[in-house]
Short mmCIF file of C-alpha atoms in Angstrom, two decimals:
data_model
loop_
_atom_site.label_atom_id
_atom_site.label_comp_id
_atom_site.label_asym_id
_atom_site.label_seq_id
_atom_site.Cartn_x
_atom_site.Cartn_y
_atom_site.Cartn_z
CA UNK A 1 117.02 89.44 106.72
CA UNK A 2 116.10 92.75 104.68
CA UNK A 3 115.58 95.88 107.02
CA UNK A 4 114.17 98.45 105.50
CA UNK A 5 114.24 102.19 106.26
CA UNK A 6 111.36 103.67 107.18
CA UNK A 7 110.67 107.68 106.31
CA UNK A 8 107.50 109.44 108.44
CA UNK A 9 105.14 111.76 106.16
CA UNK A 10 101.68 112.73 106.95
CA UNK A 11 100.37 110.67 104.06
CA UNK A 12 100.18 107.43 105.17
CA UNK A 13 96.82 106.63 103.01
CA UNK A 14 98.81 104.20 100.79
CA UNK A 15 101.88 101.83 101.22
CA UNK A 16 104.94 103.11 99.54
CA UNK A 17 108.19 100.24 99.14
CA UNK A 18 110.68 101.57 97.50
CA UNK A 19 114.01 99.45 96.18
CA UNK A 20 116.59 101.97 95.11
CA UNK A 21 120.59 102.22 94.33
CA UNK A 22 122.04 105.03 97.05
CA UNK A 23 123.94 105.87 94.17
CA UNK A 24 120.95 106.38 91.85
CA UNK A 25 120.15 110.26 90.53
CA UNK A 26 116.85 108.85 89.67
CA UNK A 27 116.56 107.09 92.83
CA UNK A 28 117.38 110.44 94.44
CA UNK A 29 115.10 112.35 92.92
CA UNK A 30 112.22 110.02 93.96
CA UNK A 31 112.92 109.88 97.53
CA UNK A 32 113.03 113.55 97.86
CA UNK A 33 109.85 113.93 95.80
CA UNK A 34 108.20 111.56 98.38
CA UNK A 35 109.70 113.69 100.81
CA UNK A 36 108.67 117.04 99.59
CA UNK A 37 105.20 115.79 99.51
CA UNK A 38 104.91 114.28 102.80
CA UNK A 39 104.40 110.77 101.94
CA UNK A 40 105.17 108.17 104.44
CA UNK A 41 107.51 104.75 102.50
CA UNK A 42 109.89 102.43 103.48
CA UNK A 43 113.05 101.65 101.14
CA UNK A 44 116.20 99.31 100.56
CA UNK A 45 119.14 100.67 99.29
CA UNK A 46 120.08 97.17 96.98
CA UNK A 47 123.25 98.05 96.32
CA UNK A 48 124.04 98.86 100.18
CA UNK A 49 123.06 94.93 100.77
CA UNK A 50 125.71 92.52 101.23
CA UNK A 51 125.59 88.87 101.04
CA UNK A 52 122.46 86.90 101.03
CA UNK A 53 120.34 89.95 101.83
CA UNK A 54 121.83 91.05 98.76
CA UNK A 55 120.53 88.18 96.65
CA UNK A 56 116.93 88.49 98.55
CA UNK A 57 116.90 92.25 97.65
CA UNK A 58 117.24 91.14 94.39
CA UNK A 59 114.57 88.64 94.04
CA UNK A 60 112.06 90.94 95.77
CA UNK A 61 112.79 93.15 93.07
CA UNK A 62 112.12 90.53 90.23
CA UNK A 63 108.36 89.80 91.37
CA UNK A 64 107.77 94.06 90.75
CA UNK A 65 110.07 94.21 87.57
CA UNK A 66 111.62 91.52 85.49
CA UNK A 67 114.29 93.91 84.28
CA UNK A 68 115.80 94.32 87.98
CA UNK A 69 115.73 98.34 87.16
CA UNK A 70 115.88 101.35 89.87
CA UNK A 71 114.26 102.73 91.09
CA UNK A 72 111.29 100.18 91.48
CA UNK A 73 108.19 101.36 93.66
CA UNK A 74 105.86 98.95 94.85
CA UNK A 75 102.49 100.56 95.74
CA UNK A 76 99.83 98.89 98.21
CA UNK A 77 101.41 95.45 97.21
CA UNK A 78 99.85 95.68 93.98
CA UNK A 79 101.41 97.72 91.13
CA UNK A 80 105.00 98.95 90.59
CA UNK A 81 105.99 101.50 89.14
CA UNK A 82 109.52 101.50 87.68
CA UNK A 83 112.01 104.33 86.97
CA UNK A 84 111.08 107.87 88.63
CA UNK A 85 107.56 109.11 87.60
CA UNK A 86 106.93 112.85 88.56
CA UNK A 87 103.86 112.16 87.60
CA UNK A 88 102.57 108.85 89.19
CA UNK A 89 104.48 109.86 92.27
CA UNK A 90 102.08 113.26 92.17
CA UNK A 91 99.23 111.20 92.17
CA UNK A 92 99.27 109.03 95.36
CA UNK A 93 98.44 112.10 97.41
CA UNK A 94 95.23 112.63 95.61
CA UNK A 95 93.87 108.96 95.73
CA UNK B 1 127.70 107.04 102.41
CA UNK B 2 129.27 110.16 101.22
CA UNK B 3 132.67 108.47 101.26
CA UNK B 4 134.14 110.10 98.64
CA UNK B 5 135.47 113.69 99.29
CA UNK B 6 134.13 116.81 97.55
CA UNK B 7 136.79 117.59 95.94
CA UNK B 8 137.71 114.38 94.34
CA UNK B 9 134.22 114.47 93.31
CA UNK B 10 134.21 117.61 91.51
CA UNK B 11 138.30 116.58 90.31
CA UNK B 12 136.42 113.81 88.23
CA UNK B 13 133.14 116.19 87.08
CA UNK B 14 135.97 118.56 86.06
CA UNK B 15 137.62 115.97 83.55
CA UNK B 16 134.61 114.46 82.91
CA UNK B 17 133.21 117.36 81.49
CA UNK B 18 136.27 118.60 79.48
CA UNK B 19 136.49 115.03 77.85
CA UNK B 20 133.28 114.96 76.76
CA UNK B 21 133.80 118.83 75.19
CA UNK B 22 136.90 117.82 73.38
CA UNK B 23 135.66 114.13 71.94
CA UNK B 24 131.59 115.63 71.02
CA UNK B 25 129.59 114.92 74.40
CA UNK B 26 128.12 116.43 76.78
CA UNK B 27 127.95 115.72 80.71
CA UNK B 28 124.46 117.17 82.01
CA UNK B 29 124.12 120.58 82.73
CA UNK B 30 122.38 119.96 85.44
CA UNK B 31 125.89 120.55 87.37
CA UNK B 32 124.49 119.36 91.05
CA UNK B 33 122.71 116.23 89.66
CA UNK B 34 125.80 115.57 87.37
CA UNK B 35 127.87 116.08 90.19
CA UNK B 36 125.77 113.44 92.13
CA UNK B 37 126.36 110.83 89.83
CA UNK B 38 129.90 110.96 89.46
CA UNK B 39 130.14 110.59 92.76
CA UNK B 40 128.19 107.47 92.43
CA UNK B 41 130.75 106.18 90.34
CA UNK B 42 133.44 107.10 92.93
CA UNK B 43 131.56 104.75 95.68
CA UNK B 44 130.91 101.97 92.96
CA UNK B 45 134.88 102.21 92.17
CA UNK B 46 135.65 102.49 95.40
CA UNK B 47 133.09 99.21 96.30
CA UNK B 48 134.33 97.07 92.68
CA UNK B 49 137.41 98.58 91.32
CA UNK B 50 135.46 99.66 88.43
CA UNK B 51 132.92 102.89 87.52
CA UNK B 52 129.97 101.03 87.49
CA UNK B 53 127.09 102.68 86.52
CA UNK B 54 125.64 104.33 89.11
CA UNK B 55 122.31 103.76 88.38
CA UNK B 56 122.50 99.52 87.73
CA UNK B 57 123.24 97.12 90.35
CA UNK B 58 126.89 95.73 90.12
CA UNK B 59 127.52 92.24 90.16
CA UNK B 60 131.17 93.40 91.54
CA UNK B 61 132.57 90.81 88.90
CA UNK B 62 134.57 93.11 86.42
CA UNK B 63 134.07 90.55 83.05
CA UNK B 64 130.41 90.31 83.79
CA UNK B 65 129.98 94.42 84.23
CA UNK B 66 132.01 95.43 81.56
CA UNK B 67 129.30 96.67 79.32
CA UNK B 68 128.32 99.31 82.48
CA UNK B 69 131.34 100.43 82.89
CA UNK B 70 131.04 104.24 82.77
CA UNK B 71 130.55 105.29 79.41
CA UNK B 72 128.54 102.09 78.71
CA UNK B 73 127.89 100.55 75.93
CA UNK B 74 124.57 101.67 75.74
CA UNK B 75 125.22 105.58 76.15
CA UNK B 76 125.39 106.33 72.31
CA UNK B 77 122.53 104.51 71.64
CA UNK B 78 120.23 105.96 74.21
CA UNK B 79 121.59 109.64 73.71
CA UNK B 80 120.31 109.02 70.11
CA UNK B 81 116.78 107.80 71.02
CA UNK B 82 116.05 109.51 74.45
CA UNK B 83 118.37 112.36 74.44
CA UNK B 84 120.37 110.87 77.49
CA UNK B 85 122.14 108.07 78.69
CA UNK B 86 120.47 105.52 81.53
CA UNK B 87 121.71 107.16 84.45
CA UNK B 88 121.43 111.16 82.78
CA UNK B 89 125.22 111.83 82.93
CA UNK B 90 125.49 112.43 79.58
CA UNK B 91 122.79 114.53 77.35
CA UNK B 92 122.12 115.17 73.81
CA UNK B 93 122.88 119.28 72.54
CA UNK B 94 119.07 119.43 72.13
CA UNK B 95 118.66 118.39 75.84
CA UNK B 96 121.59 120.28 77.39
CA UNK B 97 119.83 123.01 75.03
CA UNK B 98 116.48 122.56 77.19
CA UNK B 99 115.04 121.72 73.56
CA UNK B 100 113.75 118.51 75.24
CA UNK B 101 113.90 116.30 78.45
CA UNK B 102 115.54 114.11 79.08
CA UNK B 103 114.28 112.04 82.13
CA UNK B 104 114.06 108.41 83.32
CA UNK B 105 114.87 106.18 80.69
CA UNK B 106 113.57 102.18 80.29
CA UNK B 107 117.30 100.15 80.19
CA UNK B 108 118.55 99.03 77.17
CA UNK B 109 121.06 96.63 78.48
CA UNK B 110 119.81 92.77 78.59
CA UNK B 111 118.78 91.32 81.87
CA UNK B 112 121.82 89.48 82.49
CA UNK B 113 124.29 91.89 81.45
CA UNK B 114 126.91 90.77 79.27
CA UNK B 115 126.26 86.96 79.04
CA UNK B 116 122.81 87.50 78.02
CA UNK B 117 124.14 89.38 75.03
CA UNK B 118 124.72 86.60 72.96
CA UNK B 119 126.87 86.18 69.81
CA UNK B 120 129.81 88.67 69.66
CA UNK B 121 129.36 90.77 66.30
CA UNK B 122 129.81 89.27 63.08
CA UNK B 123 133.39 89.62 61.52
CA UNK B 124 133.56 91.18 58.29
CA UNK B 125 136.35 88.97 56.67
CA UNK B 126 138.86 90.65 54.86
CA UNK B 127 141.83 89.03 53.05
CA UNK B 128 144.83 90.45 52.96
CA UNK B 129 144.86 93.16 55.66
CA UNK B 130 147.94 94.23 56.71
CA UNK B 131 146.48 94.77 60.43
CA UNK B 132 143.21 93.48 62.50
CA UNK B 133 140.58 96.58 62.48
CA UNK B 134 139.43 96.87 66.03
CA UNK B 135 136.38 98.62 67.32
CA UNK B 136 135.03 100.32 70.22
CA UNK B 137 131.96 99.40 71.64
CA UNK B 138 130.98 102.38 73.78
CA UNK B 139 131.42 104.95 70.61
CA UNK B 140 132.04 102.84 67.56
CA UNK B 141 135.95 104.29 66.39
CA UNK B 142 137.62 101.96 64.47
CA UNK B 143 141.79 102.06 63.96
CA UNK B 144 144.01 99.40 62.33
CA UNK B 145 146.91 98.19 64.24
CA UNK B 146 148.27 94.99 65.87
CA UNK B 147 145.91 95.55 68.99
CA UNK B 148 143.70 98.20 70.29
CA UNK B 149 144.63 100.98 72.38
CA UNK B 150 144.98 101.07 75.91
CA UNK B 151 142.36 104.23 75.80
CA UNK B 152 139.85 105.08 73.28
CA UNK B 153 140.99 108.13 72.32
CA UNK B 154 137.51 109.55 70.95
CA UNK B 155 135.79 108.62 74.55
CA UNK B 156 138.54 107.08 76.96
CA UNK B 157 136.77 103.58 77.05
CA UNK B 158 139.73 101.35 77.60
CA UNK B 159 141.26 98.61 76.16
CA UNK B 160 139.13 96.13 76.74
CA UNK B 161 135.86 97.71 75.59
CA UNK B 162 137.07 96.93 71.88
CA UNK B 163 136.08 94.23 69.35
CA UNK B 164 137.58 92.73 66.66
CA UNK B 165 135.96 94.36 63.40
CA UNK B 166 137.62 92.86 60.60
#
């Protein structure tokens, strides 16, 4: 059973999954992007999984992106958007 | 997290960074970020015996992660096209020269790591030779003698990052 980690921000307008490697730079900088701008998301660390959560962490992954890259972001259950994107990140605050 | 101790982290960065110097690379200047990932590669040694990558997920077996093994195979290749390897440890001189960015990077390595590779390389076949030439597959040195070396010495792959060339 996956258990995500939750992290508050005062944007809570969309739903933010993240799957990330704790020992990711790219990973890193996404979370504290998120961070800096105050946007509530949930993540799992894959690599931190043992096991069969491991396994499941990796399958969720594969529905968002067939290449099983990190970081993956999974926005409203609906689009991901893989590797870190300054940009893309920018934008869910505005929408 | 944070398992591995400061100063073993920046031990590593040190060497890291004076290898690359002395063989033609170049760890990110971005020292903090640089420093981050090598500790990454502390946990994943620490977690799988080996420096995986610390921006792929290990399969903790060592024949099938071979090709992420810290430099990876792909390094050379990416530094070429993007300017910096997958996980931005290592930059091209225009990027460390803030010429261009580097950045997030798509991964070149197959989905399936090293068995979805396919063929080995083709064998040049040479008659005669008075020893097998073997190359390296993280930085493409070649030598001639009975077997490889334990250590790359252009960029301290080991032994058995090398293929048979001819």
């Amino acid at each position: 059973m996956l258990e995500p980690k939750h992290v508050e921000g005062i944007h809570n307008e969309h739903k933010v999954f993240l799957y990330a490697l704790s020992t990711c730079g790219w990973c890193r900088k996404t979370k504290a992007l998120l961070q800096e701008l105050g946007i509530a998301y949930d993540y799992i660390d894959v690599d931190e999984q043992q096991g069969p959560d491991r396994e499941l962490a990796k399958q969720e992954v594969l529905k968002w992106n067939p290449s099983l890259s990190f970081p993956t972001m999974v926005l409203d259950d609906k689009e991901s958007v893989i590797g870190f994107s300054e940009a893309r990140i920018r934008r869910i605050v505005s929408e | 997290m944070n398992t591995v101790a400061d100063e073993r982290v920046t031990e590593v960065w040190e060497r890291l960074v004076r290898e690359a110097q002395q063989s033609g690379y170049i760890v990110n200047t971005d020292d903090a970020f640089a420093k981050d990932l090598v500790r990454g590669l502390l946990e994943n040694e620490a977690r799988y015996g080996y420096r995986a990558c610390p921006c792929r997920l290990a399969s903790g077996v060592a024949s099938e992660d071979q090709d992420i093994v810290c430099p990876c195979d792909y390094r050379d290749a990416d530094l070429d096209e993007y300017g910096t390897c997958y996980c931005g440890l290592y930059v091209s001189p225009e990027v460390s020269r803030g010429e261009r960015t580097g950045g997030s990077i798509p991964d070149r390595r197959p989905v399936g790591g090293v068995s979805a590779r396919g063929e080995e390389m083709e064998q040049v076949s040479m008659k005669g030779l008075a020893f097998p030439v073997w190359r390296c597959r993280v930085c493409g040195y070649l030598c001639a003698r009975p077997q490889p070396p334990l250590v790359c010495p252009v960029c301290k792959a080991g032994k058995e990052r090398f293929e048979r060339f001819m």
